[in-house]
Amino acid sequence: MASFDSSNEIELKDNAEIISSRQVEAVNGSENTDGKKKLDTKSSLIKKQPSGGWTYASLLLVNQGLATLAFFGVGVNLVLFLTRVLEQDNADAANNVSKWTGTVYLFSLIGAFLSDSYWGRYLTCAVFQLVLVLGLGLLSLASWLFLINPAGCGDGVKVCMPSSSVGIAIFYLSIYLIAFGYGGHQPTIATFGADQFDDSHPKAAELKAAFFCYFYFALNAGSLFSNTILVYYEDSGKWTLGFLASLGSAILALVLYMLGTPRYRYLKAYGNPLPRVGQVFIAAYRKWDLAPADANTLYELEGTQSAIKGSRKILHSDDFRFLDKAATVTQNDLCGPNNPWRLCTVTQVEEAKCVLKMLPIWLCTIIYSVIFTQMASLFVEQGDVMAAKFGNFHLPAASMSAFDICSVLICTGIYRHILVPLAGKLSGNPKGLTELQRMGIGLIIGMFAMIAAGVTEIQRLKFVTPGEKRSSLNIFWQIPQYVLVGSSEVFMYVGQLEFFNGQAPDGIKSFGSSLCMASISLGNYVSSLLVNMVMGITARGESPGWIPADLNAGHMDRFYFLIAGLTAIDFVIYVFCAKWYKCINLDASEKGIQLEEQHNDVLGKV
């Protein structure tokens, strides 16, 4: 822009209205061209209606709790189902659970994409909950008809008959339908709950922060029942009963969700973000030889209207300056029809920058998810070979995760009512600690959880009697590692939900929430990869490896210490990324975003 003279600037102003009138439709690519659906600035602002708020956000919290109960009724004991019913060995079962759990959260990206781009939050949540119900129904049917034979098998004593290929096929179809349903529902329900609070409210940020905290509380409250009552019945061989209870919980969650339909706050889908982001990179590439223009002369629509329908404008930042070339106006841009693949608005460019800025932070959270996934695999296998019998009562190894859940519930209360006010007074930040600070604390606590797990394994091996499967070490030695993981979750995952949802532009809010789930997904895949690598390196010759079928012959403690070491390295990298990160800067003059109150239309879509 420095090469433009004054006549060119006048010409630019003369053409601004022409470019602006075409930009919204060109970027979003989904508006009607018959002239009947022109985007109107006034109608795009939030309509003040008596809807949403804590009443309907609370209904969504209950929905989350019930859906989580249903999901963990399957997931928390899946590793034992694979070893006892399908007769897989420990390493294969741990890998299969890691891959399945990873797939669950990978599907969150699909749910987020459909929610942000086409369906909106409400319809996306409804559809994926239906898929979850279908998957749980199939699993209950497969368990009853094909897998649990004879009745009561899979309790650790009674051996199940080999399963038919049909039964195994239905089993895998059902658990991946559950993965698809819960994965797509999870990030969308979190964002839909945050939508219930009007951004124009002076305390909107505080209300959303409280919601995300209670959202994780509800998630763990729901899983508490699964990790105690349902786990007990499943561990005693009543697998079908446990799966049917999960099915009932999912159905109840769906019914309660539908009850709030008339009074939810609905936000319109913002259109497919992939072309918008792609346009920025293509436009910047086409102008690669140009120097980026000064920030004040970069192209942006006049007024409060954004080129991304329903989204607030994002102010310019100095990060990734090469992308500013996409918003640099040239002589060619002033001639002929507007081409969004050559000229993008500042808001559109900043949306792409936001994605790039969040990626390093997100990548640093993956190693923490490796820690988290051990609770559903190696922690359970470790507990299964420890002393867990108290008289005639046998404590299921998977139920030890109840200590993780209780830790989350207690730490959530301590954080909200003690730590936040105290840290707020000391730091002057009303949130107490920033999201990035909390995530860093979560990494450190997670590292200590792995150290505690390693110490427990060393002690367990000391109390192994030759020829016996179980160590005489009490299973309650696992309490510290579960409690530490739980307390780390409050800092890491609640911080992630707030951070990615708050830093994501309006047009990709669900995508921001899904990054937290995608981190868990990749963490599971990385965990599976680590197990394979470790076994490939350590299981050579006569050595059984670190994680053999007979854990008493292995050294699982070394695997835990390996994860702790990787976490320490990851923390150092994370600190550098957190110091580099600059927060999103939204246009403060525009408080509203587009709201959809067409309830009949929404119900019609369902």
Coordinates of C-alpha atoms in Angstrom, one line a residue:
M1 CA 0.0 0.0 0.0
A2 CA 3.0 2.3 0.4
S3 CA 3.2 2.6 -3.4
F4 CA -0.4 4.0 -3.7
D5 CA -0.7 7.7 -4.4
S6 CA -3.6 9.9 -3.2
S7 CA -5.6 9.3 -6.3
N8 CA -5.5 5.6 -5.8
E9 CA -6.7 6.1 -2.2
I10 CA -9.7 8.1 -3.5
E11 CA -10.3 5.3 -6.0
L12 CA -10.2 2.8 -3.2
K13 CA -12.8 4.7 -1.3
D14 CA -15.0 4.9 -4.3
N15 CA -14.9 1.2 -4.8
A16 CA -15.2 0.3 -1.1
E17 CA -19.0 0.1 -1.2
I18 CA -18.9 -2.2 -4.3
I19 CA -16.3 -4.5 -2.7
S20 CA -18.0 -4.5 0.6
S21 CA -21.4 -5.4 -0.8
R22 CA -20.0 -8.5 -2.4
Q23 CA -17.6 -9.6 0.3
V24 CA -20.0 -11.3 2.7
E25 CA -21.6 -13.4 0.1
A26 CA -18.3 -14.2 -1.6
V27 CA -16.6 -15.3 1.7
N28 CA -19.5 -17.3 3.1
G29 CA -20.6 -18.7 -0.3
S30 CA -23.9 -19.8 1.1
E31 CA -26.3 -16.8 0.8
N32 CA -29.2 -16.8 -1.6
T33 CA -28.7 -14.6 -4.7
D34 CA -32.3 -13.7 -5.2
G35 CA -31.9 -10.5 -3.1
K36 CA -34.4 -11.7 -0.4
K37 CA -31.7 -12.6 2.2
K38 CA -29.3 -9.7 2.3
L39 CA -27.4 -9.6 5.6
D40 CA -28.7 -6.7 7.6
T41 CA -26.5 -5.3 10.4
K42 CA -29.3 -4.5 12.7
S43 CA -31.0 -7.9 12.4
S44 CA -27.6 -9.6 12.9
L45 CA -27.4 -8.3 16.5
I46 CA -28.7 -10.4 19.3
K47 CA -32.4 -10.1 19.8
K48 CA -33.2 -9.6 23.5
Q49 CA -35.5 -12.5 24.2
P50 CA -36.2 -14.2 27.6
S51 CA -34.3 -17.3 26.7
G52 CA -31.1 -19.1 27.7
G53 CA -29.4 -18.2 30.9
W54 CA -28.5 -20.4 33.8
T55 CA -31.9 -22.3 33.8
Y56 CA -31.3 -23.8 30.3
A57 CA -27.5 -24.0 30.7
S58 CA -28.2 -26.1 33.8
L59 CA -30.4 -28.4 31.7
L60 CA -27.5 -28.9 29.3
L61 CA -25.3 -29.7 32.3
V62 CA -27.6 -32.4 33.4
N63 CA -27.7 -33.7 29.8
Q64 CA -23.9 -33.8 29.8
G65 CA -23.8 -35.7 33.1
L66 CA -26.3 -38.4 31.9
A67 CA -24.5 -38.7 28.5
T68 CA -21.2 -39.1 30.2
L69 CA -22.7 -41.7 32.6
A70 CA -23.8 -43.7 29.5
F71 CA -20.5 -43.4 27.7
F72 CA -18.3 -44.3 30.7
G73 CA -20.6 -47.2 31.5
V74 CA -18.9 -48.7 28.4
G75 CA -15.5 -47.0 28.3
V76 CA -14.3 -47.3 31.9
N77 CA -14.4 -51.2 31.9
L78 CA -13.7 -51.8 28.2
V79 CA -10.2 -53.0 28.8
L80 CA -11.4 -55.8 31.1
F81 CA -14.2 -56.7 28.7
L82 CA -11.6 -57.2 25.9
T83 CA -9.3 -59.3 28.1
R84 CA -12.0 -61.4 29.9
V85 CA -14.8 -61.7 27.3
L86 CA -12.8 -61.4 24.0
E87 CA -9.7 -62.9 25.5
Q88 CA -7.2 -60.3 24.3
D89 CA -3.8 -60.0 26.1
N90 CA -3.0 -56.9 28.2
A91 CA -0.9 -55.0 25.6
D92 CA -3.4 -55.6 22.8
A93 CA -6.4 -54.6 25.0
A94 CA -4.6 -51.4 26.2
N95 CA -3.8 -50.5 22.6
N96 CA -7.4 -51.2 21.4
V97 CA -8.8 -49.1 24.2
S98 CA -6.4 -46.2 23.4
K99 CA -7.3 -46.4 19.7
W100 CA -11.1 -46.4 20.5
T101 CA -10.8 -43.6 23.0
G102 CA -8.7 -41.6 20.5
T103 CA -11.4 -42.2 17.9
V104 CA -14.1 -40.9 20.3
Y105 CA -12.4 -37.5 20.6
L106 CA -11.3 -37.4 17.0
F107 CA -15.0 -37.6 16.0
S108 CA -15.4 -34.4 18.0
L109 CA -13.8 -32.5 15.1
I110 CA -16.6 -33.8 12.8
G111 CA -19.3 -32.7 15.3
A112 CA -17.6 -29.3 15.6
F113 CA -17.4 -28.8 11.9
L114 CA -21.0 -29.7 11.3
S115 CA -22.1 -27.4 14.2
D116 CA -20.1 -24.4 13.1
S117 CA -20.7 -24.8 9.4
Y118 CA -24.1 -26.1 8.6
W119 CA -26.4 -27.6 11.3
G120 CA -25.9 -25.3 14.3
R121 CA -25.3 -26.5 17.8
Y122 CA -28.8 -27.6 18.7
L123 CA -29.3 -29.9 15.7
T124 CA -25.8 -31.3 15.9
C125 CA -26.2 -32.3 19.6
A126 CA -29.6 -33.9 18.9
V127 CA -28.3 -36.0 15.9
F128 CA -25.2 -37.3 17.7
Q129 CA -27.2 -38.2 20.8
L130 CA -29.4 -40.3 18.6
V131 CA -26.3 -42.1 17.3
L132 CA -25.1 -42.7 20.8
V133 CA -28.5 -44.3 21.8
L134 CA -28.3 -46.5 18.7
G135 CA -24.7 -47.6 19.5
L136 CA -25.6 -48.5 23.1
G137 CA -28.7 -50.4 22.0
L138 CA -26.6 -52.5 19.5
L139 CA -24.0 -53.1 22.2
S140 CA -26.6 -54.4 24.7
L141 CA -28.0 -56.6 22.0
A142 CA -24.6 -58.0 21.0
S143 CA -23.7 -58.6 24.6
W144 CA -26.9 -60.5 25.4
L145 CA -27.2 -62.6 22.2
F146 CA -23.6 -63.3 21.2
L147 CA -20.8 -62.4 23.6
I148 CA -21.8 -63.3 27.2
N149 CA -22.0 -67.0 26.9
P150 CA -22.5 -68.7 29.4
A151 CA -24.4 -66.1 31.5
G152 CA -22.3 -64.4 34.1
C153 CA -19.0 -65.1 32.4
G154 CA -16.3 -62.4 32.1
D155 CA -16.1 -61.9 35.9
G156 CA -12.5 -62.9 36.2
V157 CA -13.4 -66.5 37.2
K158 CA -15.9 -67.9 34.7
V159 CA -14.4 -68.1 31.2
C160 CA -16.6 -67.1 28.2
M161 CA -17.0 -69.3 25.2
P162 CA -15.2 -68.0 22.0
S163 CA -17.4 -65.4 20.4
S164 CA -18.8 -65.7 16.9
S165 CA -17.5 -63.5 14.1
V166 CA -21.0 -61.9 13.8
G167 CA -21.0 -61.1 17.5
I168 CA -17.6 -59.5 17.3
A169 CA -18.5 -57.5 14.2
I170 CA -21.7 -56.1 15.9
F171 CA -19.6 -55.4 19.1
Y172 CA -17.1 -53.3 17.2
L173 CA -19.8 -51.6 15.1
S174 CA -21.6 -50.7 18.3
I175 CA -18.7 -49.3 20.2
Y176 CA -17.6 -47.1 17.3
L177 CA -21.1 -45.8 16.9
I178 CA -20.9 -44.9 20.6
A179 CA -17.6 -43.2 19.9
F180 CA -19.1 -41.3 17.0
G181 CA -22.2 -40.2 18.9
Y182 CA -20.4 -39.2 22.1
G183 CA -17.5 -37.7 20.3
G184 CA -19.7 -35.4 18.1
H185 CA -21.9 -34.5 21.0
Q186 CA -19.2 -33.5 23.5
P187 CA -17.6 -30.3 22.2
T188 CA -20.9 -29.1 20.7
I189 CA -22.9 -29.3 24.0
A190 CA -20.1 -27.4 25.7
T191 CA -20.3 -24.5 23.2
F192 CA -24.1 -24.7 23.1
G193 CA -24.1 -24.2 26.9
A194 CA -21.8 -21.2 26.6
D195 CA -24.2 -19.8 23.9
Q196 CA -26.9 -19.5 26.6
F197 CA -25.1 -16.4 28.0
D198 CA -25.4 -13.2 26.0
D199 CA -22.1 -11.8 25.0
S200 CA -23.4 -8.3 25.5
H201 CA -23.9 -9.0 29.2
P202 CA -21.1 -7.2 31.2
K203 CA -20.3 -10.4 33.1
A204 CA -20.6 -12.8 30.1
A205 CA -17.0 -13.9 30.3
E206 CA -17.3 -14.6 34.0
L207 CA -20.5 -16.6 33.5
K208 CA -19.0 -18.7 30.7
A209 CA -15.9 -19.4 32.9
A210 CA -18.2 -20.6 35.6
F211 CA -20.2 -22.7 33.1
F212 CA -17.1 -24.5 31.8
C213 CA -16.1 -25.3 35.4
Y214 CA -19.5 -26.7 36.2
F215 CA -19.5 -28.5 32.8
Y216 CA -16.4 -30.5 33.8
F217 CA -18.0 -31.0 37.2
A218 CA -21.2 -32.5 35.6
L219 CA -19.0 -34.7 33.4
N220 CA -17.3 -36.2 36.4
A221 CA -20.5 -36.4 38.4
G222 CA -22.0 -38.5 35.7
S223 CA -19.0 -40.7 35.4
L224 CA -19.0 -41.3 39.2
F225 CA -22.0 -43.6 38.9
S226 CA -20.4 -45.5 36.0
N227 CA -17.1 -45.9 37.8
T228 CA -18.7 -47.3 41.0
I229 CA -22.1 -48.9 40.6
L230 CA -22.0 -49.9 36.9
V231 CA -18.4 -51.1 37.2
Y232 CA -19.3 -53.4 40.1
Y233 CA -22.1 -55.1 38.1
E234 CA -19.9 -55.4 35.0
D235 CA -16.9 -56.7 36.9
S236 CA -19.2 -59.4 38.4
G237 CA -20.2 -60.7 35.0
K238 CA -23.4 -58.7 34.6
W239 CA -22.1 -56.9 31.5
T240 CA -25.5 -56.7 29.7
L241 CA -27.2 -55.1 32.7
G242 CA -24.5 -52.4 32.8
F243 CA -24.8 -51.7 29.1
L244 CA -28.6 -51.5 29.4
A245 CA -28.3 -49.0 32.3
S246 CA -26.0 -46.9 30.0
L247 CA -28.7 -47.1 27.3
G248 CA -31.4 -45.9 29.7
S249 CA -29.2 -42.9 30.8
A250 CA -28.6 -41.9 27.2
I251 CA -32.3 -42.0 26.4
L252 CA -33.1 -39.9 29.5
A253 CA -30.4 -37.4 28.5
L254 CA -31.9 -37.0 25.0
V255 CA -35.5 -36.6 26.4
L256 CA -34.3 -33.9 28.8
Y257 CA -32.4 -32.2 26.0
M258 CA -35.5 -31.9 23.9
L259 CA -37.5 -30.4 26.7
G260 CA -35.5 -27.2 26.6
T261 CA -36.1 -26.7 22.8
P262 CA -38.5 -23.8 23.0
R263 CA -36.3 -21.7 25.2
Y264 CA -32.7 -22.3 24.2
R265 CA -30.7 -19.4 22.7
Y266 CA -29.8 -20.4 19.1
L267 CA -26.9 -19.1 17.1
K268 CA -26.9 -19.6 13.4
A269 CA -24.2 -21.6 11.7
Y270 CA -21.4 -19.4 10.3
G271 CA -20.7 -21.3 7.1
N272 CA -17.9 -23.6 6.2
P273 CA -14.6 -22.1 7.7
L274 CA -12.4 -24.2 5.4
P275 CA -12.9 -22.0 2.3
R276 CA -12.5 -18.9 4.4
V277 CA -9.1 -20.0 5.8
G278 CA -8.1 -21.4 2.4
Q279 CA -8.8 -18.0 0.8
V280 CA -6.4 -16.3 3.2
F281 CA -3.5 -18.6 2.3
I282 CA -4.2 -18.5 -1.4
A283 CA -4.6 -14.7 -1.5
A284 CA -1.4 -14.3 0.5
Y285 CA 0.5 -16.7 -1.8
R286 CA -0.7 -14.8 -4.9
K287 CA 0.7 -11.6 -3.4
W288 CA 3.9 -13.2 -2.1
D289 CA 6.2 -10.7 -3.8
L290 CA 4.4 -7.7 -2.2
A291 CA 5.2 -6.2 1.1
P292 CA 2.3 -6.3 3.6
A293 CA 0.5 -2.9 3.8
D294 CA 0.4 -0.9 6.9
A295 CA -2.2 -2.1 9.4
N296 CA -4.4 1.1 8.9
T297 CA -4.7 0.5 5.2
L298 CA -5.5 -3.2 5.2
Y299 CA -8.9 -4.0 3.7
E300 CA -11.9 -4.3 6.0
L301 CA -15.6 -3.8 5.6
E302 CA -17.0 -0.5 6.8
G303 CA -19.2 -0.3 9.9
T304 CA -19.8 -3.2 12.3
Q305 CA -20.7 -5.7 9.6
S306 CA -18.3 -8.6 9.2
A307 CA -17.5 -10.5 6.1
I308 CA -18.1 -13.7 8.1
K309 CA -21.8 -13.8 8.6
G310 CA -22.9 -13.3 12.2
S311 CA -19.3 -13.0 13.5
R312 CA -17.8 -10.0 15.3
K313 CA -14.9 -8.3 13.7
I314 CA -11.4 -9.1 14.9
L315 CA -8.9 -6.3 15.2
H316 CA -5.5 -6.6 13.5
S317 CA -2.5 -8.3 15.2
D318 CA 1.2 -8.3 14.3
D319 CA 1.6 -12.0 14.3
F320 CA 2.2 -13.9 11.0
R321 CA 2.5 -10.7 9.1
F322 CA 2.9 -12.5 5.8
L323 CA -0.8 -13.3 5.9
D324 CA -1.6 -9.6 5.9
K325 CA -0.7 -9.7 2.2
A326 CA -4.2 -11.3 1.7
A327 CA -5.8 -8.1 3.0
T328 CA -3.4 -5.8 1.1
V329 CA -5.3 -4.0 -1.7
T330 CA -3.6 -3.8 -5.1
Q331 CA -4.6 -2.1 -8.4
N332 CA -6.0 -5.4 -9.7
D333 CA -8.3 -5.6 -6.7
L334 CA -9.8 -2.3 -7.6
C335 CA -10.7 -3.5 -11.1
G336 CA -13.4 -6.0 -11.9
P337 CA -15.5 -8.1 -9.6
N338 CA -14.3 -8.8 -6.1
N339 CA -12.5 -12.1 -5.7
P340 CA -12.1 -13.4 -2.1
W341 CA -9.3 -15.7 -3.3
R342 CA -7.3 -12.5 -4.0
L343 CA -8.5 -10.1 -1.4
C344 CA -9.7 -10.9 2.1
T345 CA -10.8 -8.8 5.0
V346 CA -8.7 -8.2 8.2
T347 CA -11.3 -10.3 10.2
Q348 CA -10.9 -13.2 7.8
V349 CA -7.1 -13.0 8.0
E350 CA -7.2 -12.8 11.7
E351 CA -9.4 -15.9 11.9
A352 CA -6.7 -17.8 10.1
K353 CA -4.1 -16.3 12.4
C354 CA -6.0 -17.4 15.4
V355 CA -6.0 -21.0 14.2
L356 CA -2.2 -20.9 13.7
K357 CA -1.6 -19.3 17.1
M358 CA -3.6 -21.9 19.0
L359 CA -1.9 -24.9 17.3
P360 CA 1.5 -24.7 19.3
I361 CA -0.5 -24.5 22.6
W362 CA -2.7 -27.4 21.5
L363 CA 0.2 -29.6 20.5
C364 CA 1.8 -29.1 23.9
T365 CA -1.4 -30.5 25.6
I366 CA -1.2 -33.9 23.8
I367 CA 1.4 -35.3 26.1
Y368 CA -0.9 -34.6 29.0
S369 CA -3.6 -36.6 27.3
V370 CA -1.1 -39.5 27.3
I371 CA -1.2 -39.3 31.1
F372 CA -4.9 -39.1 31.2
T373 CA -5.5 -42.1 29.0
Q374 CA -3.5 -44.4 31.4
M375 CA -6.5 -44.4 33.7
A376 CA -8.6 -46.3 31.2
S377 CA -5.9 -48.8 30.4
L378 CA -2.7 -49.4 32.3
F379 CA -4.0 -48.1 35.7
V380 CA -6.9 -50.6 35.4
E381 CA -4.5 -53.5 34.4
Q382 CA -2.2 -52.5 37.3
G383 CA -5.0 -52.5 39.8
D384 CA -6.3 -55.9 38.4
V385 CA -3.2 -57.6 39.7
M386 CA -3.2 -56.0 43.2
A387 CA -5.0 -57.2 46.3
A388 CA -8.5 -55.9 46.0
K389 CA -10.5 -58.4 48.1
F390 CA -12.0 -57.4 51.4
G391 CA -13.7 -60.3 52.9
N392 CA -16.2 -61.5 50.4
F393 CA -16.2 -58.2 48.5
H394 CA -14.0 -57.7 45.5
L395 CA -13.3 -54.1 44.5
P396 CA -13.2 -53.8 40.7
A397 CA -9.9 -52.3 39.5
A398 CA -11.8 -49.9 37.2
S399 CA -13.8 -48.5 40.2
M400 CA -10.6 -46.9 41.5
S401 CA -11.2 -44.1 39.0
A402 CA -13.9 -43.0 41.5
F403 CA -11.0 -41.4 43.4
D404 CA -10.1 -39.5 40.3
I405 CA -13.7 -38.3 39.9
C406 CA -14.0 -37.3 43.6
S407 CA -10.7 -35.5 43.3
V408 CA -12.1 -33.5 40.3
L409 CA -15.3 -32.7 42.2
I410 CA -13.5 -31.6 45.3
C411 CA -10.8 -29.6 43.5
T412 CA -13.4 -27.9 41.3
G413 CA -15.1 -26.6 44.5
I414 CA -11.8 -25.5 46.0
Y415 CA -10.8 -23.9 42.8
R416 CA -14.0 -21.9 42.2
H417 CA -14.6 -20.8 45.8
I418 CA -11.2 -20.5 47.4
L419 CA -8.4 -20.4 44.8
V420 CA -10.0 -18.0 42.3
P421 CA -10.9 -15.3 44.9
L422 CA -7.5 -15.7 46.6
A423 CA -5.5 -15.6 43.3
G424 CA -7.7 -12.8 42.1
K425 CA -6.8 -10.6 45.0
L426 CA -3.1 -11.3 44.6
S427 CA -2.9 -11.0 40.8
G428 CA -5.7 -8.5 40.1
N429 CA -7.1 -10.9 37.5
P430 CA -10.8 -11.6 38.3
K431 CA -10.3 -15.2 36.9
G432 CA -7.6 -15.8 39.5
L433 CA -5.2 -17.6 37.2
T434 CA -5.1 -17.2 33.4
E435 CA -6.1 -20.3 31.3
L436 CA -2.5 -20.7 30.2
Q437 CA -1.2 -20.7 33.8
R438 CA -3.7 -23.3 34.8
M439 CA -2.8 -25.5 31.9
G440 CA 0.9 -25.3 32.9
I441 CA 0.0 -26.3 36.5
G442 CA -2.0 -29.2 35.1
L443 CA 1.0 -30.5 33.3
I444 CA 3.2 -30.4 36.4
I445 CA 0.6 -32.2 38.5
G446 CA 0.1 -34.8 35.8
M447 CA 3.9 -35.4 35.8
F448 CA 3.8 -36.1 39.5
A449 CA 0.9 -38.5 38.9
M450 CA 3.1 -40.6 36.6
I451 CA 5.8 -40.6 39.2
A452 CA 3.3 -41.8 41.8
A453 CA 2.1 -44.6 39.5
G454 CA 5.7 -45.7 38.9
V455 CA 6.4 -45.8 42.6
T456 CA 3.3 -47.8 43.2
E457 CA 4.3 -50.3 40.5
I458 CA 7.8 -50.7 42.1
Q459 CA 6.1 -51.5 45.4
R460 CA 3.6 -53.9 43.8
L461 CA 6.4 -55.9 42.2
K462 CA 8.1 -56.2 45.6
F463 CA 5.0 -58.0 47.0
V464 CA 4.6 -60.5 44.2
T465 CA 4.6 -64.1 45.3
P466 CA 6.1 -66.5 42.7
G467 CA 3.4 -68.4 40.9
E468 CA 0.7 -66.0 41.9
K469 CA -1.1 -63.6 39.5
R470 CA -1.8 -60.9 42.0
S471 CA 0.5 -59.0 44.2
S472 CA -0.3 -58.8 47.9
L473 CA 0.0 -55.0 47.8
N474 CA -3.3 -53.3 48.6
I475 CA -5.0 -51.7 45.6
F476 CA -5.5 -48.5 47.6
W477 CA -1.8 -47.7 46.9
Q478 CA -3.2 -46.4 43.6
I479 CA -5.1 -43.6 45.3
P480 CA -2.4 -41.0 45.0
Q481 CA -2.0 -41.4 41.2
Y482 CA -5.7 -41.2 40.7
V483 CA -6.1 -38.1 43.0
L484 CA -3.2 -36.4 41.3
V485 CA -4.6 -37.0 37.8
G486 CA -8.0 -35.7 39.0
S487 CA -6.6 -32.5 40.4
S488 CA -4.5 -32.0 37.2
E489 CA -7.7 -32.3 35.1
V490 CA -9.3 -29.3 36.9
F491 CA -6.4 -27.2 35.8
M492 CA -5.7 -28.7 32.4
Y493 CA -9.0 -29.6 30.9
V494 CA -11.2 -26.8 32.3
G495 CA -8.4 -24.4 31.3
Q496 CA -8.4 -25.9 27.9
L497 CA -12.2 -25.6 27.4
E498 CA -12.1 -21.9 28.5
F499 CA -9.0 -21.1 26.5
F500 CA -9.9 -22.7 23.1
N501 CA -13.5 -21.6 23.3
G502 CA -12.5 -18.0 24.3
Q503 CA -9.7 -17.6 21.8
A504 CA -11.5 -19.2 18.9
P505 CA -13.3 -16.6 16.6
D506 CA -17.1 -16.6 16.6
G507 CA -17.2 -18.6 13.4
I508 CA -15.3 -21.6 14.8
K509 CA -16.3 -21.7 18.5
S510 CA -17.2 -25.4 18.4
F511 CA -13.9 -26.1 16.6
G512 CA -12.2 -24.4 19.5
S513 CA -14.0 -26.6 22.0
S514 CA -13.2 -29.7 19.9
L515 CA -9.5 -29.0 20.1
C516 CA -9.6 -30.1 23.8
M517 CA -11.2 -33.4 22.7
A518 CA -8.8 -33.7 19.8
S519 CA -5.9 -33.4 22.2
I520 CA -7.3 -36.4 24.2
S521 CA -7.7 -38.2 20.9
L522 CA -4.1 -37.8 19.8
G523 CA -3.0 -38.5 23.3
N524 CA -4.6 -41.9 23.1
Y525 CA -2.9 -42.6 19.7
V526 CA 0.5 -41.4 21.0
S527 CA 0.0 -43.6 24.1
S528 CA -0.7 -46.6 21.8
L529 CA 2.4 -45.7 19.7
L530 CA 4.5 -45.4 22.9
V531 CA 3.4 -48.9 24.0
N532 CA 4.2 -50.4 20.7
M533 CA 7.6 -48.7 20.5
V534 CA 8.5 -49.7 24.1
M535 CA 7.4 -53.3 23.6
G536 CA 9.3 -53.4 20.3
I537 CA 12.5 -52.2 21.9
T538 CA 12.3 -54.0 25.3
A539 CA 10.7 -57.3 24.3
R540 CA 13.7 -58.9 22.6
G541 CA 15.2 -62.3 23.0
E542 CA 14.1 -63.8 26.3
S543 CA 13.1 -60.4 27.8
P544 CA 9.3 -60.1 28.2
G545 CA 9.4 -56.3 27.8
W546 CA 8.1 -53.6 30.1
I547 CA 4.3 -54.4 29.6
P548 CA 4.0 -58.1 28.9
A549 CA 0.9 -60.2 29.3
D550 CA 2.1 -61.2 32.8
L551 CA 2.7 -57.8 34.4
N552 CA 4.7 -59.5 37.2
A553 CA 7.4 -60.3 34.7
G554 CA 7.6 -56.8 33.3
H555 CA 8.6 -53.2 34.4
M556 CA 5.5 -51.0 33.9
D557 CA 7.1 -48.6 36.3
R558 CA 9.7 -47.7 33.7
F559 CA 6.9 -46.8 31.2
Y560 CA 5.4 -44.5 33.8
F561 CA 8.7 -42.8 34.4
L562 CA 9.2 -42.4 30.7
I563 CA 5.9 -40.5 30.4
A564 CA 6.9 -38.3 33.3
G565 CA 10.2 -37.5 31.6
L566 CA 8.4 -36.6 28.3
T567 CA 6.0 -34.4 30.3
A568 CA 8.9 -32.5 31.9
I569 CA 10.3 -31.8 28.4
D570 CA 6.9 -30.9 27.1
F571 CA 6.4 -28.4 30.0
V572 CA 9.6 -26.5 29.0
I573 CA 8.3 -26.2 25.4
Y574 CA 4.9 -25.2 26.7
V575 CA 6.3 -22.3 28.7
F576 CA 8.0 -20.8 25.7
C577 CA 4.7 -21.2 23.6
A578 CA 2.6 -19.6 26.4
K579 CA 4.9 -16.6 26.7
W580 CA 4.8 -16.1 22.9
Y581 CA 1.0 -16.4 22.6
K582 CA -1.1 -13.2 22.2
C583 CA -4.8 -13.2 22.8
I584 CA -7.5 -12.6 20.3
N585 CA -8.6 -8.9 20.0
L586 CA -12.3 -8.6 19.2
D587 CA -13.9 -5.3 18.1
A588 CA -15.2 -3.9 21.4
S589 CA -17.7 -1.7 19.6
E590 CA -19.7 -4.7 18.5
K591 CA -21.2 -6.7 21.3
G592 CA -23.8 -8.7 19.5
I593 CA -23.7 -11.7 17.2
Q594 CA -26.4 -13.2 15.1
L595 CA -29.1 -15.1 16.9
E596 CA -31.6 -17.5 15.4
E597 CA -34.9 -17.7 17.2
Q598 CA -36.8 -19.7 14.5
H599 CA -37.9 -22.5 16.8
N600 CA -40.3 -24.1 14.4
D601 CA -37.5 -24.2 11.8
V602 CA -35.1 -25.8 14.2
L603 CA -37.7 -28.5 15.2
G604 CA -38.4 -29.1 11.6
K605 CA -34.8 -29.8 10.9
V606 CA -34.8 -32.5 13.6

